[in-house]
Coordinates of N, CA and C in Angstrom, one line a residue:
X1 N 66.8 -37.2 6.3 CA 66.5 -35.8 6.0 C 67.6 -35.2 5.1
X2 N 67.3 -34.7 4.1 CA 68.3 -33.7 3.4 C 68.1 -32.3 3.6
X3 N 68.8 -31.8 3.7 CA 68.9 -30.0 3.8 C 69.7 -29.5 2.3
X4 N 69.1 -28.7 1.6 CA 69.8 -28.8 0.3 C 69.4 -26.5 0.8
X5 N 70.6 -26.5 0.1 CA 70.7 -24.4 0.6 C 71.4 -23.9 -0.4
X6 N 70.6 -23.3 -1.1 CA 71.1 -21.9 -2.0 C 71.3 -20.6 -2.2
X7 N 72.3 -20.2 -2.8 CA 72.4 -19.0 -2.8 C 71.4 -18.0 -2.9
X8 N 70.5 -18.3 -4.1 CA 69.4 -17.6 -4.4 C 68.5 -18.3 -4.7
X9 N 66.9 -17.4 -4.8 CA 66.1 -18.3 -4.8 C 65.6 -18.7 -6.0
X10 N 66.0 -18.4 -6.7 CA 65.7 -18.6 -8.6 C 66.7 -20.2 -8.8
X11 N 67.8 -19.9 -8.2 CA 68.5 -21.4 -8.2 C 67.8 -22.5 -7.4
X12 N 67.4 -22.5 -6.2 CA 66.3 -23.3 -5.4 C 65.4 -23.4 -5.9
X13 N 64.3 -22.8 -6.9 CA 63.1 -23.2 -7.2 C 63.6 -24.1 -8.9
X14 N 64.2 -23.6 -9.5 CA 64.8 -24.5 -10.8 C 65.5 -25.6 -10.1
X15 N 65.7 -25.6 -9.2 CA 66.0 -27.4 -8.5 C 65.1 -28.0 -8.0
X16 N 64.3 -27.0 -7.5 CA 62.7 -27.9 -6.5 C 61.8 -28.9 -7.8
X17 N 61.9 -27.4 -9.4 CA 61.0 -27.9 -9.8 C 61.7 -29.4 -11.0
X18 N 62.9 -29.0 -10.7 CA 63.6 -30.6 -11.7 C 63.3 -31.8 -10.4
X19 N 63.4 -31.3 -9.1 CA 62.7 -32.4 -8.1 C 61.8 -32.7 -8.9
X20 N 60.7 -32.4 -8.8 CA 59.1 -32.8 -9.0 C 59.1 -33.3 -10.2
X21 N 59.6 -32.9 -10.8 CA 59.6 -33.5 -12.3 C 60.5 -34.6 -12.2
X22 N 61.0 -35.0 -11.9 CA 61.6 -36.4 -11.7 C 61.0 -37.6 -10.6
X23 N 60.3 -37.0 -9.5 CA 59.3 -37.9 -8.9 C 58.1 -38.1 -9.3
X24 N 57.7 -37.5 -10.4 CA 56.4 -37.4 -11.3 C 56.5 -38.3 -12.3
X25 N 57.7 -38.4 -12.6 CA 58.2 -39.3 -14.2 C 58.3 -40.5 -13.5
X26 N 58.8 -40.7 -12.4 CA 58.9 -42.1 -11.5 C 57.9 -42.5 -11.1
X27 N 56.9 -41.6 -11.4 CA 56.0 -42.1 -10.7 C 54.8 -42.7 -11.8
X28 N 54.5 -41.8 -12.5 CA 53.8 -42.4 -13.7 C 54.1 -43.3 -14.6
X29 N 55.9 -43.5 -14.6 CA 56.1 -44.5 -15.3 C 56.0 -46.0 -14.1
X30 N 55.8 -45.9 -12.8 CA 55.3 -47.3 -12.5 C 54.2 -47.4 -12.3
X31 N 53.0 -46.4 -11.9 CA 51.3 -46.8 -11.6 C 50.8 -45.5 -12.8
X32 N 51.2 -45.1 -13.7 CA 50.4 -44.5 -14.5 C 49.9 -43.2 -13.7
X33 N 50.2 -42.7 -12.5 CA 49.8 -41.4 -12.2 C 50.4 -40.7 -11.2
X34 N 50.5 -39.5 -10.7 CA 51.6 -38.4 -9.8 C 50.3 -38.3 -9.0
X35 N 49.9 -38.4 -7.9 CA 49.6 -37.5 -6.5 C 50.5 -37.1 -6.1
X36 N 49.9 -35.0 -6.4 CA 50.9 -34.2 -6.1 C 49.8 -33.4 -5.2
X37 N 50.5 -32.7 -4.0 CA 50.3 -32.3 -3.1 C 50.4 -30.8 -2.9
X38 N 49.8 -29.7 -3.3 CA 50.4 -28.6 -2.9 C 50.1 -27.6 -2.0
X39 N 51.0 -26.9 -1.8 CA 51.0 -26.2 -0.5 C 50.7 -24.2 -1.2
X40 N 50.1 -23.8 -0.2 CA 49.3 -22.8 -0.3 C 50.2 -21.6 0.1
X41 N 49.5 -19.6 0.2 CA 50.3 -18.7 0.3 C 51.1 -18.3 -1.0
X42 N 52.3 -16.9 -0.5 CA 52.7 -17.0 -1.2 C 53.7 -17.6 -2.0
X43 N 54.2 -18.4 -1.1 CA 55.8 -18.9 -1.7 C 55.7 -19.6 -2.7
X44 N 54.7 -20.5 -3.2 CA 55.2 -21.0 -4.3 C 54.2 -20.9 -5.2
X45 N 54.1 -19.2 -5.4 CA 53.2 -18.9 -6.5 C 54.4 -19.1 -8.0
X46 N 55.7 -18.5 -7.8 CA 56.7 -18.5 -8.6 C 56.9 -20.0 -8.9
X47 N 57.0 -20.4 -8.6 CA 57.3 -22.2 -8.7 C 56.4 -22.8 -9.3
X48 N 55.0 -22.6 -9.4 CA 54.1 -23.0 -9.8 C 53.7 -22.4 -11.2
X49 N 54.1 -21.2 -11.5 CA 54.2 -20.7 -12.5 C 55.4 -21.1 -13.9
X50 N 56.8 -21.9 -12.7 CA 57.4 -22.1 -13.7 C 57.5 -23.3 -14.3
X51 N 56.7 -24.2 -13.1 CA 56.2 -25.6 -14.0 C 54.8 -25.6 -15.2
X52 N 54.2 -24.4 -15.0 CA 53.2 -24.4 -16.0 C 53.6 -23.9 -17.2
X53 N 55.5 -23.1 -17.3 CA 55.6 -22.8 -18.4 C 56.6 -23.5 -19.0
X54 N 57.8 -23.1 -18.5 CA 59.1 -23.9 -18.7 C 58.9 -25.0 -18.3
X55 N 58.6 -25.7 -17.7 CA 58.6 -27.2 -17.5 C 57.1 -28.0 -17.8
X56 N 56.4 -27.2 -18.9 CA 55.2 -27.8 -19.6 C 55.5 -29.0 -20.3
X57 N 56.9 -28.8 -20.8 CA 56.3 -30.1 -22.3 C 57.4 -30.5 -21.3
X58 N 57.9 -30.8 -19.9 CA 58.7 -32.0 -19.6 C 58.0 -33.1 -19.2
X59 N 56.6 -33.0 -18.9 CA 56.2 -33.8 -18.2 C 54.2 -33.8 -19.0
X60 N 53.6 -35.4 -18.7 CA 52.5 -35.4 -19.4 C 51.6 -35.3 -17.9
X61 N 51.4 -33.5 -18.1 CA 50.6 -33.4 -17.2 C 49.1 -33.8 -16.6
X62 N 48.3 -34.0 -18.1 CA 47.2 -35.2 -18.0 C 47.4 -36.4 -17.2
X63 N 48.1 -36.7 -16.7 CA 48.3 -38.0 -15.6 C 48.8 -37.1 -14.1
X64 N 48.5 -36.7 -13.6 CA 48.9 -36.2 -12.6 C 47.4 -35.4 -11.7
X65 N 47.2 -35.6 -10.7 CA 46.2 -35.3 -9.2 C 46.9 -34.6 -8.7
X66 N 46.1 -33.9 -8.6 CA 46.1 -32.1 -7.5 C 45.6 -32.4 -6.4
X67 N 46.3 -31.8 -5.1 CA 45.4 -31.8 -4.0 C 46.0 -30.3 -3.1
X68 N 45.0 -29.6 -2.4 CA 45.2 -29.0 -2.0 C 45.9 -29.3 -0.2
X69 N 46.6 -29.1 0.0 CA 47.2 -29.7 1.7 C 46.2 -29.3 3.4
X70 N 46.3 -27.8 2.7 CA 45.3 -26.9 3.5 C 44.7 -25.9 3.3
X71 N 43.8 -25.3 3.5 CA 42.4 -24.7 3.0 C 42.1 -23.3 4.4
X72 N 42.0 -22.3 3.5 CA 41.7 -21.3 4.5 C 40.0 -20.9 4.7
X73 N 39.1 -20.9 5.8 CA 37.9 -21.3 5.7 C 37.2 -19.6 4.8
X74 N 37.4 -19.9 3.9 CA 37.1 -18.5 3.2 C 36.1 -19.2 1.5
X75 N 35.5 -18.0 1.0 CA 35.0 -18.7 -0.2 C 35.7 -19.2 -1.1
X76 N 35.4 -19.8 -2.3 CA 36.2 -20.5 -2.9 C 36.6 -19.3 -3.9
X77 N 36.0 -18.5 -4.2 CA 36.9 -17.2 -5.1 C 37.5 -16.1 -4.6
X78 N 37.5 -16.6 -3.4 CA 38.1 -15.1 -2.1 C 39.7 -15.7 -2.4
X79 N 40.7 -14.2 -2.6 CA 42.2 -14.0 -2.9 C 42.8 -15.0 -1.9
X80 N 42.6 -15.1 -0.4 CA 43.4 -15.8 0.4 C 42.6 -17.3 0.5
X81 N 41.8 -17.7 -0.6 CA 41.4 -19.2 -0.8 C 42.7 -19.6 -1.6
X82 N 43.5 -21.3 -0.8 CA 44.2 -21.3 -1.9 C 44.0 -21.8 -3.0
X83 N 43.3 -22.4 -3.2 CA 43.1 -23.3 -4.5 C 42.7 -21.7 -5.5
X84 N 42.4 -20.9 -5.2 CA 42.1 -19.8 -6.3 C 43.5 -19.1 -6.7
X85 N 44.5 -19.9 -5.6 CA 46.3 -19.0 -6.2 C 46.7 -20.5 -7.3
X86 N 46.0 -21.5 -7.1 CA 46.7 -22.9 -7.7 C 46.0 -22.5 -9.1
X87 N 44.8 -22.6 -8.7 CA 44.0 -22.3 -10.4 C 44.8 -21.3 -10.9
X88 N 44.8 -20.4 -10.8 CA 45.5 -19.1 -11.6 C 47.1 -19.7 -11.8
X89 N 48.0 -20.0 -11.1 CA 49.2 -19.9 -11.6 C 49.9 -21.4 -11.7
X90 N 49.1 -22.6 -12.0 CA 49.2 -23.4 -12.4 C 48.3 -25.0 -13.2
X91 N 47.0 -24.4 -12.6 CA 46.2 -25.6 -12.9 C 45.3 -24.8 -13.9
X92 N 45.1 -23.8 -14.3 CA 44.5 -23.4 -15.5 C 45.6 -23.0 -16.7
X93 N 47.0 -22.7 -16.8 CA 47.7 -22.8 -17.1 C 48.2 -23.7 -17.8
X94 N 48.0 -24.8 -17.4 CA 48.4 -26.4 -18.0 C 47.1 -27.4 -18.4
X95 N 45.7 -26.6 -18.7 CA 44.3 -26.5 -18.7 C 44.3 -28.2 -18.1
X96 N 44.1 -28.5 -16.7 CA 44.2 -29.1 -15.8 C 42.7 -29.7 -16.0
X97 N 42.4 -31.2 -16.4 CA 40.7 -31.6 -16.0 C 40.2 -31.5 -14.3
X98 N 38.8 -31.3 -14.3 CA 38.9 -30.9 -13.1 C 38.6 -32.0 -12.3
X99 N 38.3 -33.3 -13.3 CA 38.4 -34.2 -12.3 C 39.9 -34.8 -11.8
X100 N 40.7 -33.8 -12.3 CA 42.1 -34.5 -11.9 C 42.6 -32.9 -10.8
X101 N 41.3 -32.3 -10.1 CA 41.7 -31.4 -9.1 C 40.8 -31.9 -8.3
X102 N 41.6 -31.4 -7.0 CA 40.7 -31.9 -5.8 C 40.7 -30.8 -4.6
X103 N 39.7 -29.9 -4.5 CA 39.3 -28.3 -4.2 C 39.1 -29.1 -2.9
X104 N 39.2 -28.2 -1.9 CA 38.3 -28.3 -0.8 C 36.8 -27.1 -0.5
X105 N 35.9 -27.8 -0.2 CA 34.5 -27.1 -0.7 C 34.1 -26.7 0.9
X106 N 34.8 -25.2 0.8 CA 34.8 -24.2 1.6 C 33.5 -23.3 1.8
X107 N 32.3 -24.2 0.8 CA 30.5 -23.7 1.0 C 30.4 -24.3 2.6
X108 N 30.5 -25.2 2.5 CA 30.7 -26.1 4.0 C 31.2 -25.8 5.1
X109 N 30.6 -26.0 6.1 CA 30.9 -25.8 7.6 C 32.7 -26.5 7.6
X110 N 33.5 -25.7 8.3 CA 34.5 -26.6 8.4 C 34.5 -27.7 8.8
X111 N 34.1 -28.1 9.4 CA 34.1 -29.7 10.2 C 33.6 -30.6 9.1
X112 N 32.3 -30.3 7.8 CA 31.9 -30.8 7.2 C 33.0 -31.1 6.2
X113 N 33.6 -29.7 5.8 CA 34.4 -29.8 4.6 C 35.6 -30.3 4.5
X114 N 36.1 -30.6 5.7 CA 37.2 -31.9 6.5 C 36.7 -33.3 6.3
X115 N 35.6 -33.1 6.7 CA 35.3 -34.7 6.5 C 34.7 -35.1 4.7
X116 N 34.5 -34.4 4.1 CA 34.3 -34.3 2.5 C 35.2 -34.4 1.6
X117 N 36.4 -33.9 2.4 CA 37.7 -34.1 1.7 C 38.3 -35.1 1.5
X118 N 38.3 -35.2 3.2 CA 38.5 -36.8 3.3 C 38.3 -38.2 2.7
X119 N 37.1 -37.5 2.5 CA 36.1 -38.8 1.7 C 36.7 -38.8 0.1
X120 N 36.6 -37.4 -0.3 CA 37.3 -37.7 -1.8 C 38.5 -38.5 -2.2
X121 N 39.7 -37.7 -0.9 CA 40.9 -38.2 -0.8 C 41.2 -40.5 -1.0
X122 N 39.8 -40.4 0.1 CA 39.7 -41.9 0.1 C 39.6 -42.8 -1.4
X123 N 38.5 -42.3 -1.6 CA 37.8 -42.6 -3.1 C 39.0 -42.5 -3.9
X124 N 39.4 -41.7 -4.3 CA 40.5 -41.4 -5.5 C 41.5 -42.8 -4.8
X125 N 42.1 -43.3 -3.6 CA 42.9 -44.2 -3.4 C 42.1 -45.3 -3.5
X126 N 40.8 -45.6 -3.5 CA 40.4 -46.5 -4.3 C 40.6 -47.8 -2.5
X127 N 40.9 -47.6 -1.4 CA 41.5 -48.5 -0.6 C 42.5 -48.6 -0.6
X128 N 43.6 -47.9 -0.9 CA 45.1 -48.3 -1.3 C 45.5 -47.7 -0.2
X129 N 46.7 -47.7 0.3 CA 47.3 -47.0 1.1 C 47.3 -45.1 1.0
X130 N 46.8 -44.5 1.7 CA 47.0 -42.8 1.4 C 48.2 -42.2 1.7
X131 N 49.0 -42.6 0.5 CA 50.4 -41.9 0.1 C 50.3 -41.5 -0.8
X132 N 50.4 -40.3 -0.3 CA 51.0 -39.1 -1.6 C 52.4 -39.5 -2.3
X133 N 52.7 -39.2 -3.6 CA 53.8 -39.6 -4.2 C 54.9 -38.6 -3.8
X134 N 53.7 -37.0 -3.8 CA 54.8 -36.0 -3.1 C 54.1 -35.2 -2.5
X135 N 54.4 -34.7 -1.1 CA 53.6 -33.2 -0.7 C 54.6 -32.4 -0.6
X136 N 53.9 -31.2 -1.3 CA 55.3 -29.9 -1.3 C 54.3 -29.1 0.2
X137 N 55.3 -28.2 0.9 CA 55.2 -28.1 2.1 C 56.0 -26.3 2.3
X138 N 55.0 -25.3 3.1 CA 55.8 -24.3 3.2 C 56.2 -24.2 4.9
X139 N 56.8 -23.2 5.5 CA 56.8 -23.5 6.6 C 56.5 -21.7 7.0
X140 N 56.0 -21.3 8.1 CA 55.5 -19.9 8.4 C 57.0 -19.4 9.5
X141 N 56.5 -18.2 9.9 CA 58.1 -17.8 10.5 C 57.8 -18.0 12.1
X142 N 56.5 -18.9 11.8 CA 55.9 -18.9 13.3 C 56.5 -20.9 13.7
X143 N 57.0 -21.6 12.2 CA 56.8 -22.9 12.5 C 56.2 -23.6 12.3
X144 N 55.2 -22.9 11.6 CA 53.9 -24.1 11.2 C 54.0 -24.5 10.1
X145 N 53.3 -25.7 9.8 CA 53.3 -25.8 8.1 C 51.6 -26.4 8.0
X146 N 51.8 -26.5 6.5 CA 50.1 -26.7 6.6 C 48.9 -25.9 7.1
X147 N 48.7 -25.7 8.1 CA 47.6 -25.4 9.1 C 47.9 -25.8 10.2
X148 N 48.5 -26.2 10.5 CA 49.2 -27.1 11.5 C 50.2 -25.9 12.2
X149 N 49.4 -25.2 13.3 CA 49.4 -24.0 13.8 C 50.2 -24.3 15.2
X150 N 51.1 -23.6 16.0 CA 51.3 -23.8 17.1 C 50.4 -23.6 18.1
X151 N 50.0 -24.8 19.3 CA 49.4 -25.0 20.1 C 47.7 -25.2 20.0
X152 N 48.1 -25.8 18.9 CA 46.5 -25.9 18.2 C 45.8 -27.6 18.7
X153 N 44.9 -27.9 18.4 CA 44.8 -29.3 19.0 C 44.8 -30.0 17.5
X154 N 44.8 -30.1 16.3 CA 44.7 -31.2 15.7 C 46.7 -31.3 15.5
X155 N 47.8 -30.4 16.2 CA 48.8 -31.3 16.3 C 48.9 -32.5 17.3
X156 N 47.8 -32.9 18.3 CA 48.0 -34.2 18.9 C 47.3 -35.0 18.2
X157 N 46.4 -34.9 16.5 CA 46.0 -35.9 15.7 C 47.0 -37.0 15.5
X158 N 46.1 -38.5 15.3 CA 46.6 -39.7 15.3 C 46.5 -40.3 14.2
X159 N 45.3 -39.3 13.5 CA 44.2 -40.0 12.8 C 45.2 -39.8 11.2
X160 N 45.2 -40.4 10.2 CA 45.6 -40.1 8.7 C 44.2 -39.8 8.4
X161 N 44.2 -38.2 8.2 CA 42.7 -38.0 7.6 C 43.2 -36.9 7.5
X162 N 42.6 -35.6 6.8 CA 41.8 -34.5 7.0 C 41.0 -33.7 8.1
X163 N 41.4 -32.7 9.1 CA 40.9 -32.4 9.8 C 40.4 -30.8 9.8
X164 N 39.3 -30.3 10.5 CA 39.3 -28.8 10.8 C 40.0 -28.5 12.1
X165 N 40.3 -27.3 12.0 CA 41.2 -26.4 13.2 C 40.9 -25.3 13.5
X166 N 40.8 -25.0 14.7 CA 40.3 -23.5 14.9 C 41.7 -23.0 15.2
X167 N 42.6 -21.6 14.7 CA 43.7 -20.7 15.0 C 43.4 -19.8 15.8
X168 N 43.3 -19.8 17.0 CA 42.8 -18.8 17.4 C 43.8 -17.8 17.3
X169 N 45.1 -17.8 17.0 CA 45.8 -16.4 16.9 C 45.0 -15.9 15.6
X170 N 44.1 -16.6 14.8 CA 43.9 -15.5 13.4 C 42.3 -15.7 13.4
X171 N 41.9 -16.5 14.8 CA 40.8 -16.0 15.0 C 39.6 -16.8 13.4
X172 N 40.3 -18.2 12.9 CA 39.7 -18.6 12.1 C 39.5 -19.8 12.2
X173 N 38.9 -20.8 11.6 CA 38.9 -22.0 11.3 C 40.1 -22.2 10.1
X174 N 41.2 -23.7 9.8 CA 41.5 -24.0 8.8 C 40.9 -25.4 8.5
X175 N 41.0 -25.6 7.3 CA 41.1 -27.3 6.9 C 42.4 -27.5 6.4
X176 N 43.0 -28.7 7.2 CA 44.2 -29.4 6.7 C 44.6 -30.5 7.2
X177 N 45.5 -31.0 6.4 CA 45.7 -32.5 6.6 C 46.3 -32.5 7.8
X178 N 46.5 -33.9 8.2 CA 46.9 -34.0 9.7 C 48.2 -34.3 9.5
X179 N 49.3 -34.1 11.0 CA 50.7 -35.0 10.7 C 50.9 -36.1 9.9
X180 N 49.9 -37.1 10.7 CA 50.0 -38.3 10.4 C 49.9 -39.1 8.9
X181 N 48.5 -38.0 8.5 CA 49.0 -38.3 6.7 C 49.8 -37.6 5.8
X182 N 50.9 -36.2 6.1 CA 51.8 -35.8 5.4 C 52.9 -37.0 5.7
X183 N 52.8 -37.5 7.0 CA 54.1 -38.7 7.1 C 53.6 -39.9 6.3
X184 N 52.5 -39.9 5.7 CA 52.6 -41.1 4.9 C 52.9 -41.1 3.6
X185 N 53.2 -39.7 3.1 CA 54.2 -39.7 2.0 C 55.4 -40.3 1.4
X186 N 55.0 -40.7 0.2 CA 56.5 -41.3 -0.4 C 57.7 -40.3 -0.3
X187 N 57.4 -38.9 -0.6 CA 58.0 -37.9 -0.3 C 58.0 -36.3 -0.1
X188 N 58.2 -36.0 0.9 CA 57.6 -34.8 1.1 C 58.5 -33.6 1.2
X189 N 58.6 -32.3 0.4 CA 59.6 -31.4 0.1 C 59.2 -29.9 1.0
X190 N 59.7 -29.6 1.9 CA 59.9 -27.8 2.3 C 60.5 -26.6 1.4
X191 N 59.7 -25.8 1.5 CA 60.1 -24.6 0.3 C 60.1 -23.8 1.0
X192 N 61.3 -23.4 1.7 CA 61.4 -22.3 2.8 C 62.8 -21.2 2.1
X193 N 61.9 -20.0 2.0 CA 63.0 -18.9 2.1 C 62.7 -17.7 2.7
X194 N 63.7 -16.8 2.8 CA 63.8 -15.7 3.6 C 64.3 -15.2 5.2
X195 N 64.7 -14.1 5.3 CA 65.4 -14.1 6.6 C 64.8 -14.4 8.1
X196 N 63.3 -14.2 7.0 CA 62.3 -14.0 8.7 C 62.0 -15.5 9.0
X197 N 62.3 -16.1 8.2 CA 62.5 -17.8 8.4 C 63.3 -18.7 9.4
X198 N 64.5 -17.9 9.5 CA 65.9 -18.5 9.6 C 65.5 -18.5 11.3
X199 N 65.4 -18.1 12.0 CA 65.2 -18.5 13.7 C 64.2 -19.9 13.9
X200 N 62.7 -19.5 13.3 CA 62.3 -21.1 13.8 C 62.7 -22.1 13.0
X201 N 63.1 -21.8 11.6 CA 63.6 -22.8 10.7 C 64.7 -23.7 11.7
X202 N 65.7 -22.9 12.0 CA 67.1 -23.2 13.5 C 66.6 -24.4 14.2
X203 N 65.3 -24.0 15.1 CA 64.8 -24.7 16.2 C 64.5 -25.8 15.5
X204 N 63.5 -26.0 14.4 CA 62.8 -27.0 13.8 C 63.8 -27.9 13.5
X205 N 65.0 -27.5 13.0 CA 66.0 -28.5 12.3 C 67.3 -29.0 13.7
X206 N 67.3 -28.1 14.6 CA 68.1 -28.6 15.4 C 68.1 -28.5 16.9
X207 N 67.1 -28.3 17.6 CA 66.1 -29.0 18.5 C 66.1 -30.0 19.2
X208 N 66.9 -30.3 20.4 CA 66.4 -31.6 21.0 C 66.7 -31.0 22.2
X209 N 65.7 -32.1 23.2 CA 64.2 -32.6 22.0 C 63.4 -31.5 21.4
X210 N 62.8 -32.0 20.4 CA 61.3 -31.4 20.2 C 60.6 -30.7 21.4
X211 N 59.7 -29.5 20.5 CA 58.8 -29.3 21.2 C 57.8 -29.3 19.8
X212 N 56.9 -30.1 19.4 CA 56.4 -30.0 18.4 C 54.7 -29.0 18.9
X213 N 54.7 -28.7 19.5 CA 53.6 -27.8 20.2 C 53.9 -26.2 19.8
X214 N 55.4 -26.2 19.5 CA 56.0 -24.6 20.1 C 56.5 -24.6 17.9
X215 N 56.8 -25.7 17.5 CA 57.2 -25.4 16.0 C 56.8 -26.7 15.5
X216 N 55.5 -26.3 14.8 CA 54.9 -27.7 14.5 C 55.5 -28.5 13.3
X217 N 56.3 -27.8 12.3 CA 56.7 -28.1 11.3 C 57.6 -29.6 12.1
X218 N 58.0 -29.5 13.1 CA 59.1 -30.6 13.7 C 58.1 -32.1 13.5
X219 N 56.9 -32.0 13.5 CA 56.1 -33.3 13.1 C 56.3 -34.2 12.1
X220 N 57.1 -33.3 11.0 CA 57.3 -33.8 10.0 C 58.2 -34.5 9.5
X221 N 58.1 -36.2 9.4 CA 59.1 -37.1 9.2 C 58.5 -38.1 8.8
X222 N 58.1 -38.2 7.4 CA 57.4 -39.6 6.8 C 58.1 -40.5 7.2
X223 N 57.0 -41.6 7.6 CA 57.6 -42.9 8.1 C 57.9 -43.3 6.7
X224 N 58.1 -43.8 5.6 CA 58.8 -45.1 4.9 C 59.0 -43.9 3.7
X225 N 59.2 -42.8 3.5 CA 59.8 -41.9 2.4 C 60.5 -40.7 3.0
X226 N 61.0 -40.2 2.2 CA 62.0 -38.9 2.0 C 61.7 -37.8 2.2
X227 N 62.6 -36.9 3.3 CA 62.4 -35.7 3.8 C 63.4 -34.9 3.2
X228 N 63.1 -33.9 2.2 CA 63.9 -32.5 1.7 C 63.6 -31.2 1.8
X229 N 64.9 -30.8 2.9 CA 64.2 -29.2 2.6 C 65.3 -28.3 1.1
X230 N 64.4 -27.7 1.0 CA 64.9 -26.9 -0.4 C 64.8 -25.4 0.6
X231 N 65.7 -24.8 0.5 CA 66.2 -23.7 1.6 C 67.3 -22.4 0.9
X232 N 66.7 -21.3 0.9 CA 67.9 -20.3 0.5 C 68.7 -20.1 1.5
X233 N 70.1 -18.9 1.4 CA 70.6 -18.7 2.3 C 70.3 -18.0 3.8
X234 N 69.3 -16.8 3.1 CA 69.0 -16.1 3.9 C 68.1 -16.9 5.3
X235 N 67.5 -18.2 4.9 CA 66.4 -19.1 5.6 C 67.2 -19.9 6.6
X236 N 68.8 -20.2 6.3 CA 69.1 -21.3 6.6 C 70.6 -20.5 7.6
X237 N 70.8 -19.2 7.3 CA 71.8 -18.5 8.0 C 72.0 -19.0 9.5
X238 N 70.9 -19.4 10.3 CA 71.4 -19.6 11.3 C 71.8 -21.2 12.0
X239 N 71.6 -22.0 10.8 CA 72.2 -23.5 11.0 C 72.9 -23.6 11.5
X240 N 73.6 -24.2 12.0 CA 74.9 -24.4 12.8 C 76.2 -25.5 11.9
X241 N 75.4 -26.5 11.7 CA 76.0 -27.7 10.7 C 75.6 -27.7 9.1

């Protein structure tokens, strides 16, 4: 695990996004394509904006797969759908084909649109192992990341798939990937800032043991790739080491 912490957040996101652009270039230059992974909300509306401008002509974005991580059960043009913050501030931006996006189809019952995802997700790997090359990841001030809510039941999933979740603190259904397939990542990055961060961010990073029930983000530890958090100061003030 790396913990990487900056002063400001303009400095951390100009490093998050020379990250991605360098595991994108690694990546297409050995299998010809980036499965990239993104994570929803606000935080990385800025970041995603500054790879569709400044960091346009670093990278040949025509080879590169969009996936959304997790899905709020809302229409697909409703403000808190995420895939409607990705289209806007980065996949129409860099006029993205859409067969090289992969929406979750929130017409659908959630349980349906978990298992449809799934299915695409499969398809696109063609039978290969489902590893993402990278999933970027936020984390909530509650712990969670993804959808992956405290005390919810798809944190005891086993399964590498796509699942639905009922929250009942928000009284909703989500769709989102499970532990098991963010840990099958080649590499998976946190984009955490702010002060209202810094207490469960503490627990999640230095915690023992776990309670992965109480801060689910602690689930997260790809078995055979690379764990980075990208962290301001204000997020990371209460670290100890």
């Amino acid at each position: 695990m790396n913990l990487l912490i900056y002063k400001t957040k303009s400095e951390l996101l100009k490093d998050l996004a020379d990250y991605i652009i360098a595991i994108a270039e690694k990546a297409i230059a050995e299998k010809d394509c980036f499965n990239f992974v993104l994570t929803g909300g606000n935080s990385p509306k800025e970041l995603y904006e500054m790879l569709s401008t400044t960091y346009r002509e670093k990278l040949d974005w025509s080879k590169v797969f969009f996936f959304i991580g997790d899905e709020r059960n809302v229409p697909p043009g409703h403000e808190s759908y995420n895939g409607l913050m990705a289209k806007k501030s980065i996949l129409d931006p860099l006029n993205v084909d859409s067969d090289h996006i992969f929406f979750v189809d929130t017409t659908l019952a959630p349980e349906k649109a978990a298992i449809e995802y799934a299915k695409a997700i499969s398809e696109h790997f063609k039978g290969a192992d489902l590893a993402f090359d990278l999933i970027l990841l936020g984390m909530g001030d509650d712990g969670h990341t993804a959808s992956l809510f405290p005390g919810t039941a798809i944190l005891d999933s086993k399964e590498v798939t796509v699942e639905s979740v009922y929250v009942e603190k928000l009284a909703t259904y989500r769709i989102s990937f499970t532990a098991p397939l963010i840990n099958k990542a080649k590499n998976v990055a946190f984009l955490v800032f702010g002060e209202a961060k810094a207490e469960a961010l503490k627990h999640v990073i230095e915690d023992e043991p776990k309670d992965t029930h109480l801060y689910p983000s602690e689930l997260i530890n790809p078995i055979d790739g690379s764990l980075t958090w990208f962290l301001d100061s204000e997020a990371a003030k209460l670290l100890e080491n």
